[in-house]
Coordinates of C-alpha atoms in Angstrom, one line a residue:
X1 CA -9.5 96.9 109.2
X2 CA -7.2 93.4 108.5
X3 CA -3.9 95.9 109.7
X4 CA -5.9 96.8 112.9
X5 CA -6.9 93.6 113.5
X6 CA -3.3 92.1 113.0
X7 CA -1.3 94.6 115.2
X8 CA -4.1 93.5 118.0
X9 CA -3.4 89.9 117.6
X10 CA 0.7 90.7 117.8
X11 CA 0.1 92.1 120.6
X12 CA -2.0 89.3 122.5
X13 CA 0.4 87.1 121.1
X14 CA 3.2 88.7 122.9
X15 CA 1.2 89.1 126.0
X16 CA 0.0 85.9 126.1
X17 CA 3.8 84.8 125.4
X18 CA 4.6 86.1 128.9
X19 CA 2.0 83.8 130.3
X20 CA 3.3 81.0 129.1
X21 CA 6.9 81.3 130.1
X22 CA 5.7 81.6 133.3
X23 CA 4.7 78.3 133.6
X24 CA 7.1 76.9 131.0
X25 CA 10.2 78.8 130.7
X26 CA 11.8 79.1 127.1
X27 CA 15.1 78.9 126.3
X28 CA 18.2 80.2 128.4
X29 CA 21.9 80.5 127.4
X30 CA 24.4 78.3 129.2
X31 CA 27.8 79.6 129.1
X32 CA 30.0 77.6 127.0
X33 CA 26.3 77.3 124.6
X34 CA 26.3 78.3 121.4
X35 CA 24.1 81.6 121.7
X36 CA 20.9 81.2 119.2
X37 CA 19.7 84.4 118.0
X38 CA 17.2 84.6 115.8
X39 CA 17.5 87.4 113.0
X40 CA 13.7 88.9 111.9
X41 CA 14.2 90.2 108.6
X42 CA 12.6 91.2 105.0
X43 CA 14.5 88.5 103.0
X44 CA 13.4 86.4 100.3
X45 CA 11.8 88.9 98.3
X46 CA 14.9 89.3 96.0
X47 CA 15.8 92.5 98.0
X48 CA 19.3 93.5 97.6
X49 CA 19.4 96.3 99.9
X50 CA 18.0 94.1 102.9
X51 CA 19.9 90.4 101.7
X52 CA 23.6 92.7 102.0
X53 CA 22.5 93.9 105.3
X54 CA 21.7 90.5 106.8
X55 CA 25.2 89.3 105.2
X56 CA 26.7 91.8 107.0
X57 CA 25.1 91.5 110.2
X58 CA 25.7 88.0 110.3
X59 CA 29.3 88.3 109.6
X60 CA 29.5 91.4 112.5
X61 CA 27.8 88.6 114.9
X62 CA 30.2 85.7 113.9
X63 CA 33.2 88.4 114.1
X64 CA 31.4 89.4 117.6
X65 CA 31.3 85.9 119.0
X66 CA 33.1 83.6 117.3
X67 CA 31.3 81.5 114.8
X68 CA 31.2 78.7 116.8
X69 CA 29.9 80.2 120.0
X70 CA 26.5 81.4 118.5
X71 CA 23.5 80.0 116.1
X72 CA 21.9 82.1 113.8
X73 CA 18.7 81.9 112.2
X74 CA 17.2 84.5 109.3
X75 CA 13.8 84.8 108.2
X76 CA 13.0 84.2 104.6
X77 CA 9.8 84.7 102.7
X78 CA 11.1 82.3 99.7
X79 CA 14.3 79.9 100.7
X80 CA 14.6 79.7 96.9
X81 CA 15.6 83.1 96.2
X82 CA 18.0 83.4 99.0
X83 CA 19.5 80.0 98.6
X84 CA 23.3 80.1 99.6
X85 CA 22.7 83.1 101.1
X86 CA 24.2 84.0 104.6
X87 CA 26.8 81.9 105.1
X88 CA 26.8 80.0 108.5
X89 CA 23.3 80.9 109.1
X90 CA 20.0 79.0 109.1
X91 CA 17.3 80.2 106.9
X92 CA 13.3 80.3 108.7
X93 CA 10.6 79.8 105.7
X94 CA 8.9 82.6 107.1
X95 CA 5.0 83.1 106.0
X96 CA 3.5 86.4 104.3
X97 CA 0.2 85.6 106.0
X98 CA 1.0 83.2 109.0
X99 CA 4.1 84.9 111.1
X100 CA 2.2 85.8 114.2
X101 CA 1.6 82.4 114.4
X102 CA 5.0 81.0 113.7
X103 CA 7.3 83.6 115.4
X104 CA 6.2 82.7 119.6
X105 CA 8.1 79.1 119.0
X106 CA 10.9 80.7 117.0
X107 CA 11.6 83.3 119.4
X108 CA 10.7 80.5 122.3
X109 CA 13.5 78.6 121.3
X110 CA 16.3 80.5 120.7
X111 CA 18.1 83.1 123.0
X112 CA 17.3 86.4 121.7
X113 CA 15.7 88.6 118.6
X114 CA 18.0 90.8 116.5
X115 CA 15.4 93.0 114.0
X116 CA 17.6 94.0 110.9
X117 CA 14.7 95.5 108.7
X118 CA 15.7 99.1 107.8
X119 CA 12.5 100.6 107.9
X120 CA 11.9 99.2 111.5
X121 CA 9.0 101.5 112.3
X122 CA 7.1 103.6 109.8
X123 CA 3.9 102.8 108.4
X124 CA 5.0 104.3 104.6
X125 CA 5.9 100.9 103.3
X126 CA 3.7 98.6 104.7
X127 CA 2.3 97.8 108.6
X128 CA 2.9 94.1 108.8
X129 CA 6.6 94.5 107.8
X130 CA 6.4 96.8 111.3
X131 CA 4.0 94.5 113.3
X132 CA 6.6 92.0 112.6
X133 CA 9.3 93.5 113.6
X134 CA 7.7 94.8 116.9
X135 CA 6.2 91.7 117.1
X136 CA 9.6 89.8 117.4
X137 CA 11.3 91.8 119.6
X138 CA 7.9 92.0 121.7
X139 CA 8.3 88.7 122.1
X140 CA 11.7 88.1 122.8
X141 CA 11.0 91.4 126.1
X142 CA 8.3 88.8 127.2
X143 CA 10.3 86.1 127.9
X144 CA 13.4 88.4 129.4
X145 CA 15.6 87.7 126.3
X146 CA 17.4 90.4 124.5
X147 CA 15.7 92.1 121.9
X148 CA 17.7 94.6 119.8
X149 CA 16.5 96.7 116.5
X150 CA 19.9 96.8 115.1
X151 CA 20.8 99.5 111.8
X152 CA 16.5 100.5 111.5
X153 CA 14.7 103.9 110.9
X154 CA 11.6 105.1 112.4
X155 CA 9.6 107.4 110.5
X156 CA 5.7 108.5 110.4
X157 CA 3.4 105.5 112.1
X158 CA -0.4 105.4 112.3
X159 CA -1.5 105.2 115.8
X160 CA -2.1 101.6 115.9
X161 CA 1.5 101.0 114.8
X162 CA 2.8 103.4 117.2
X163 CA 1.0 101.7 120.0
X164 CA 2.1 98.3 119.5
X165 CA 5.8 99.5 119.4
X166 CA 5.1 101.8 123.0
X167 CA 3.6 98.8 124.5
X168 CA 5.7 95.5 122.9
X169 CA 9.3 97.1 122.9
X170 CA 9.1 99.7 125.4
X171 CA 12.1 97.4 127.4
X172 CA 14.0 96.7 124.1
X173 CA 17.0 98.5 122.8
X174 CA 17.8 99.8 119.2
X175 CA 20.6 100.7 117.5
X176 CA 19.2 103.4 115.0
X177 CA 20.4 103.7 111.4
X178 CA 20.1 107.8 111.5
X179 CA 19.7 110.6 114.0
X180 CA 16.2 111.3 113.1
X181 CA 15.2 108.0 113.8
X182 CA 16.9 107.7 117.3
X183 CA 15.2 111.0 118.1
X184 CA 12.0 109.1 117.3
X185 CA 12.3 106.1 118.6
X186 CA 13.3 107.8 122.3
X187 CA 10.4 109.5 122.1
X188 CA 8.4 106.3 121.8
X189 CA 9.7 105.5 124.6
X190 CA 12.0 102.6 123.7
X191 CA 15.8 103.0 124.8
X192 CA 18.1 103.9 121.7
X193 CA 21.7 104.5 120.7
X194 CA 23.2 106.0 117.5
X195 CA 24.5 102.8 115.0
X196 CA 24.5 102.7 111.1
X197 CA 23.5 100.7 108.3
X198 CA 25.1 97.1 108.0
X199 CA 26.3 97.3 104.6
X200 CA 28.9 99.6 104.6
X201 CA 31.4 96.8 105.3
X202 CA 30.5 94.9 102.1
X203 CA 33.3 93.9 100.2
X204 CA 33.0 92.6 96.6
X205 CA 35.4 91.9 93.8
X206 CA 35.1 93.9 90.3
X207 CA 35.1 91.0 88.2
X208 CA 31.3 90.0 88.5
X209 CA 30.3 92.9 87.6
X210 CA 31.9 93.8 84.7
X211 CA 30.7 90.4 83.4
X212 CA 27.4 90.9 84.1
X213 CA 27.9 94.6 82.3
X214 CA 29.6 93.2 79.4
X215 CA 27.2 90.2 78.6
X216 CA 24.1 93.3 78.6
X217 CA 26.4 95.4 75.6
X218 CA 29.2 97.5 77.6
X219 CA 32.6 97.5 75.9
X220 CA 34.7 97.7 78.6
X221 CA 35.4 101.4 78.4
X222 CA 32.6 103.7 78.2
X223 CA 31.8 105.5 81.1
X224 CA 28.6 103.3 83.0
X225 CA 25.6 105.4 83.6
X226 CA 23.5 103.1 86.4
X227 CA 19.7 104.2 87.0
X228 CA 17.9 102.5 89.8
X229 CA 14.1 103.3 89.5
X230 CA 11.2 102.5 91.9
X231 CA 7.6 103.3 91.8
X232 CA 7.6 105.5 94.4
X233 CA 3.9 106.4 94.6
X234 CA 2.2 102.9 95.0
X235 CA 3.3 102.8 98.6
X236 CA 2.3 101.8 101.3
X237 CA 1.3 98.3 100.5
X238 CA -2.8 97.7 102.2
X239 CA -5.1 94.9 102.6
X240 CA -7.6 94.5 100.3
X241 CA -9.6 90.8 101.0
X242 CA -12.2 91.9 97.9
X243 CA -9.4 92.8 95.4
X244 CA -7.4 89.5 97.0
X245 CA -11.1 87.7 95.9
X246 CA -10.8 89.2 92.4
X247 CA -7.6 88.5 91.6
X248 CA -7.8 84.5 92.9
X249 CA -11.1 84.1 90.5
X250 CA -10.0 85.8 87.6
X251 CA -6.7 87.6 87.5
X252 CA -7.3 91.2 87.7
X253 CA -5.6 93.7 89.4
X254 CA -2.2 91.4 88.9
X255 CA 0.1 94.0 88.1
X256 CA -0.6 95.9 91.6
X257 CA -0.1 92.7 93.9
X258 CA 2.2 92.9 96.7
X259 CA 1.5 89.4 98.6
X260 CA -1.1 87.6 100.3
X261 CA -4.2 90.1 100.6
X262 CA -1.6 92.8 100.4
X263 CA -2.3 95.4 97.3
X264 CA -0.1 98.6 96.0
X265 CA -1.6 102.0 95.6
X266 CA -3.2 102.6 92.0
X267 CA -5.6 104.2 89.8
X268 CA -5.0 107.4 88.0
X269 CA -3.4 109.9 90.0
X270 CA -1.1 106.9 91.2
X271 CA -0.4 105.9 87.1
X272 CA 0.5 109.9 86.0
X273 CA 2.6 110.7 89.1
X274 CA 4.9 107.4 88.2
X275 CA 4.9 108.2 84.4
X276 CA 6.2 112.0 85.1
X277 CA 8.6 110.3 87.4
X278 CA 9.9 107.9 84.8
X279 CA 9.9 110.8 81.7
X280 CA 12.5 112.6 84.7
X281 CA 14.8 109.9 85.2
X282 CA 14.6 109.5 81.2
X283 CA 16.1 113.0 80.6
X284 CA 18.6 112.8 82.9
X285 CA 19.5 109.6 81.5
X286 CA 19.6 110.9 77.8
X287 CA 21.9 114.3 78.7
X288 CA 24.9 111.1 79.9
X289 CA 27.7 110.0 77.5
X290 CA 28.2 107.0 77.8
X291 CA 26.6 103.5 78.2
X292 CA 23.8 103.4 80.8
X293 CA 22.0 100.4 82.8
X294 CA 18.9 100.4 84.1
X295 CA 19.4 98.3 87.6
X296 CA 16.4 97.0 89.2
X297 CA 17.5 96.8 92.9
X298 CA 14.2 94.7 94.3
X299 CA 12.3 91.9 91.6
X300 CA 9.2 94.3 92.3
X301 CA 11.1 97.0 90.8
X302 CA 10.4 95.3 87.1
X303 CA 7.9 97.4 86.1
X304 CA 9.7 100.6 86.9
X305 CA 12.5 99.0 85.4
X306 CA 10.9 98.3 81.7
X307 CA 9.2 101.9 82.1
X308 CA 12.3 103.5 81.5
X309 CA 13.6 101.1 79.6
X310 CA 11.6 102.0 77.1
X311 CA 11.6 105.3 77.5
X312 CA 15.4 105.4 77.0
X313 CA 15.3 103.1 73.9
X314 CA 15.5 100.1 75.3
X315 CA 18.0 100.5 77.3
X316 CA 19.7 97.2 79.0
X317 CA 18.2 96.0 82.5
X318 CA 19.8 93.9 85.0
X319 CA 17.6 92.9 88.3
X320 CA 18.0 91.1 91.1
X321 CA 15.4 89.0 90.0
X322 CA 17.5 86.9 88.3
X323 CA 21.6 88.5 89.2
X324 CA 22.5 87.2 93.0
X325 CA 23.5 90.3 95.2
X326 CA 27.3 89.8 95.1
X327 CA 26.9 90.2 91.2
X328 CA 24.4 93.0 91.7
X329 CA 26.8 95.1 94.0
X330 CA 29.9 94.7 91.8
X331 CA 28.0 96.0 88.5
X332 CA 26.7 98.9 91.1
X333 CA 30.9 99.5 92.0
X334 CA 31.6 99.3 88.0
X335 CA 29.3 102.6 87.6
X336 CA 31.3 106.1 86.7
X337 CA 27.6 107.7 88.0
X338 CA 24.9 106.5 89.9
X339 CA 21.2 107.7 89.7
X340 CA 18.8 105.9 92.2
X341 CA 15.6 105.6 93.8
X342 CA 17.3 103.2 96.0
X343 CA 18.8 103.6 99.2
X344 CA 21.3 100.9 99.2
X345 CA 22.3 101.1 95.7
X346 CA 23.6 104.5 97.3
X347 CA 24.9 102.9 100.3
X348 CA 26.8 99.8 98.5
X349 CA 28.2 102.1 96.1
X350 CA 29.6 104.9 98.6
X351 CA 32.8 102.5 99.4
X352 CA 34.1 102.5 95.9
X353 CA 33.9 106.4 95.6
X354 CA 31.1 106.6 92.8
X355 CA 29.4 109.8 92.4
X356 CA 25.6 109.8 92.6
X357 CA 22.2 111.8 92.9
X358 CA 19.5 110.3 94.3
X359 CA 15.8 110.5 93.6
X360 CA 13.5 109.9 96.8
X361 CA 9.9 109.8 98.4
X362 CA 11.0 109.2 102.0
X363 CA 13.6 110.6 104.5
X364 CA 16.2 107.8 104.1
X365 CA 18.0 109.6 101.2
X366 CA 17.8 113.0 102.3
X367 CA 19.1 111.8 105.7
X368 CA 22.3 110.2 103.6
X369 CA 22.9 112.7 101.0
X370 CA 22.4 115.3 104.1
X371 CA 25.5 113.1 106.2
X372 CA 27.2 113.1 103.2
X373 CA 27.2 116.7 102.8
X374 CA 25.5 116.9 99.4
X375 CA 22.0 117.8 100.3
X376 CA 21.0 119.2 96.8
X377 CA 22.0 115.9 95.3
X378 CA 18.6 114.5 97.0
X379 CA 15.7 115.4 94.6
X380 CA 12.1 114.8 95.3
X381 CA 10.4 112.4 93.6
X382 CA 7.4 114.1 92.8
X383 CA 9.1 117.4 92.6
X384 CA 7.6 119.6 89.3
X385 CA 10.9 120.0 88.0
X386 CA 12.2 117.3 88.2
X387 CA 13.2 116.8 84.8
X388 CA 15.6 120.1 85.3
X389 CA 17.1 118.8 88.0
X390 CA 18.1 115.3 86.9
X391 CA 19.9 116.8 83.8
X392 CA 21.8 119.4 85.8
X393 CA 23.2 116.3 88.7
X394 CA 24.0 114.3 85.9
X395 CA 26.0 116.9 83.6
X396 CA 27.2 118.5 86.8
X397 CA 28.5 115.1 88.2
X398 CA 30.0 114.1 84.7
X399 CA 31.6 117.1 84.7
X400 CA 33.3 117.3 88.2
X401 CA 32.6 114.1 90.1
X402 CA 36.1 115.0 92.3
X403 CA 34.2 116.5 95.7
X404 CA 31.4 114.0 95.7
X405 CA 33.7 111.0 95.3
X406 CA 35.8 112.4 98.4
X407 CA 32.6 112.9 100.4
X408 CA 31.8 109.2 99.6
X409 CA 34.7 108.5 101.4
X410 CA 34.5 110.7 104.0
X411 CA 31.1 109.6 104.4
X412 CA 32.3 105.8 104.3
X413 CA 34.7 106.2 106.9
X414 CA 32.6 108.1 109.6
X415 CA 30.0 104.6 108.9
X416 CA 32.5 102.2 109.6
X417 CA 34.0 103.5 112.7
X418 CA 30.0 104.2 113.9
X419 CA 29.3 100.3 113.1
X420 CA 32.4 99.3 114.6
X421 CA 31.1 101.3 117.8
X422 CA 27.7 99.6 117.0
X423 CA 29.5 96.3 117.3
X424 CA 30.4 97.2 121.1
X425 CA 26.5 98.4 121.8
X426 CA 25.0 95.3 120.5
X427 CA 27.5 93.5 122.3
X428 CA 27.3 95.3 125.6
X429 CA 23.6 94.8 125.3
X430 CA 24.0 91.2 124.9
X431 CA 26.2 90.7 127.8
X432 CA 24.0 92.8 130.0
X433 CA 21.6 89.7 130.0
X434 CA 24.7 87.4 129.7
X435 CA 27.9 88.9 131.2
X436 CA 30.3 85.7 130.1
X437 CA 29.5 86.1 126.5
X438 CA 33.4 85.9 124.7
X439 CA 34.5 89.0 122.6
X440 CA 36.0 92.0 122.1
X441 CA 36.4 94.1 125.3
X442 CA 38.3 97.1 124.0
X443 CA 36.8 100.5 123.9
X444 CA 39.0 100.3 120.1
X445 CA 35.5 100.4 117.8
X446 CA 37.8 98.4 115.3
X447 CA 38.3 96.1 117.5
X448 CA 34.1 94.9 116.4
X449 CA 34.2 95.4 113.0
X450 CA 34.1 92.4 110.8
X451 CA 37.5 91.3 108.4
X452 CA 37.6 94.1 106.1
X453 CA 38.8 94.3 102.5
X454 CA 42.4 96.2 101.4
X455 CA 40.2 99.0 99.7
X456 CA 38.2 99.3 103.1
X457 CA 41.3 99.3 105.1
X458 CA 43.1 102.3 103.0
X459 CA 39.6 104.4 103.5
X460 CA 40.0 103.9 107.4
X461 CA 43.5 104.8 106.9
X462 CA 42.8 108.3 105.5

């Protein structure tokens, strides 16, 4: 199996990384240095959800530091499509098929590994993105530097996975995005503190996006139905060398390719699942008055995208494909409603107050929605009536938006002050290896957020 086969190679990688720095030690921080971190990430892939929480991170670390007293670096599978992105950062072309192989001199040079994929550990998206992550921070533990999982979830692993995080990060430290996930990740073994999701610090101005909404047909006053859609049953993401063959020599099997030898779930059951899924989100769309957006969060999410587009009349779409992620989270701050298959369309959203529902296959938006206080606002994907249920949230939510848009900002609040104590973990864990490192010293966890915007400032104020 090529996933078995790569976690096993991760893993001598990393063990053989030891080796080596016996004999030829890698890079250590000198005080007065600019401390190089490198960030492992899923960028480059058009993802908005993981591009905002890089941004975010960064600007945390700069905040942390001082810009000038640290060098970061962020993984990218395409440099084109996160071009400008992370300001006062270097961008890594990082390679689908050939990490394992590039990440021992990246992690040899630099001073430490900061993960910053949300779906650190959990084999219901795809293993590499996991190998990788365990992989980089394995590496980092091999050669005494810190390694820190900051803002990630750990949900269900197959064994192989969950061995290669026991035995690569067992002396690493992560700063988990939920409580489920730091219950999990202390039981692997690995030592773990409560944090949050980067983004909730994300700032953007309202301009962009009503642009971007009035150039696809809004008039500038109609309420703003946004739907984020997925295809939530073609995960996880597995190898597939004979399909890879096919597709090289003549093209089929296109519309299920994830990258390199990499293949979505399909066939059948896969196809009618999705279609019921899309004829939900279609009547819950049609029982809204107003104008309504269909918002693809990830380029991948295209297909989901022109599903219930269609369904809905043609309806307009705006995705990430083409609409940078400054753009993409102002139009998602424009929205009177939101109704998404997205976790960070939820997440980006939360600051300005909008109501929404979302529509999910995994724990992340239960876990949210169940913070939040609004656990019936989390529907099941593949739930039989789901149909019912997406017409009732969105004429209940039209109707009396007033507690959830409170909860938002209760729910906002409680995340900043948690990143702001996140700020001092991942900076207490950082001086543990290097006790001179500059920064905040306050127990105040203000005192580690990053700038924040007047909006942000009046919901801490509350």
């Amino acid at each position: 199996m090529i996933d078995a086969a790569l976690m096993g190679s991760m893993a001598r990688i990393v063990d053989g990384a030891a080796v080596r720095h016996a004999f030829r030690p890698s890079a250590r921080w000198r005080p007065g240095a600019p401390l190089r971190l490198l960030l492992a990430g899923y960028n480059g892939s058009r993802n908005t959800g993981a591009d905002v929480r890089v941004h975010e991170l960064v600007r945390q670390v700069h905040h942390l530091l001082g810009p000038r007293n640290v060098a970061l670096a962020v993984t990218t599978l395409d440099p084109s499509r996160t071009h400008g992105y992370f300001p006062g950062a270097r961008q890594l072309h990082l390679s689908a098929r050939a990490f394992p192989a590039q990440l021992p001199a990246w992690v040899h040079e630099r001073h430490g590994v900061l993960a910053c994929e949300g779906s650190m550990f959990k084999s219901g998206f795809a293993n590499a993105l996991s190998t990788m992550m365990a992989g980089a921070l394995g590496l980092a533990l091999a050669e005494g530097k810190p390694a820190i999982g900051v803002g990630g979830e750990a949900g269900a692993m197959e064994p192989a996975l969950e061995r290669l995080v026991r035995d690569t990060c067992r002396d690493g430290y992560v700063l988990a995005r939920t409580r489920e996930s730091l219950d999990r990740v202390r039981w692997l073994g690995v030592r773990a503190d409560l944090g949050t999701d980067t983004a909730w610090t994300l700032e953007v101005p309202d301009a962009p996006g009503r642009e971007v909404l009035q150039s696809v047909g809004w008039d500038g006053k109609a309420p703003v139905l946004v739907v984020c859609p997925v295809n939530p049953f073609w995960w996880p993401v597995r190898p597939d060398p004979a399909r890879a063959l096919r597709l090289q020599l003549t093209g089929e099997g296109a519309e299920h390719h994830a990258r390199s030898v990499y293949f979505h779930r399909s066939g059948r059951d896969v196809d009618a699942r999705f279609a019921a899924y899309l004829d939900a989100l279609a009547e819950g769309a049609r029982a809204w008055s107003g104008f309504t957006v269909v918002v693809g969060m990830e380029a991948l999410d295209r297909a989901a995208c022109e599903g219930l587009s269609a369904r809905l009349g043609g309806a307009p779409i705006v995705s990430s494909e083409h609409t940078p992620w400054p753009r993409m989270v102002s139009l998602l701050r424009q929205a009177s409603l939101i109704a998404s298959s997205r976790y960070h369309a939820l997440v980006c959203s939360m600051p300005a107050g909008v109501p929404s529902f979302g529509v999910g296959h995994d724990e992340r938006i239960p876990n949210l929605f169940a913070e939040r206080g609004t656990p019936a606002l989390a529907l099941r994907a593949d739930a039989p009536d789901l149909a019912d249920r997406c017409v009732h949230a969105v004429q209940s939510l039209q109707r009396t938006p007033g507690p959830v848009i409170e909860a938002n900002r209760r729910t906002t609040r409680a995340n900043l002050l948690r990143m702001g104590e996140m700020g001092r973990l991942l900076l207490a864990e950082l001086r543990r290896h290097h006790p001179e490192l500059p920064g905040p010293t306050t127990d105040d966890p203000l005192a580690y957020l990053p700038p924040l915007s007047a909006p942000l400032e009046a919901v801490l104020a509350c």
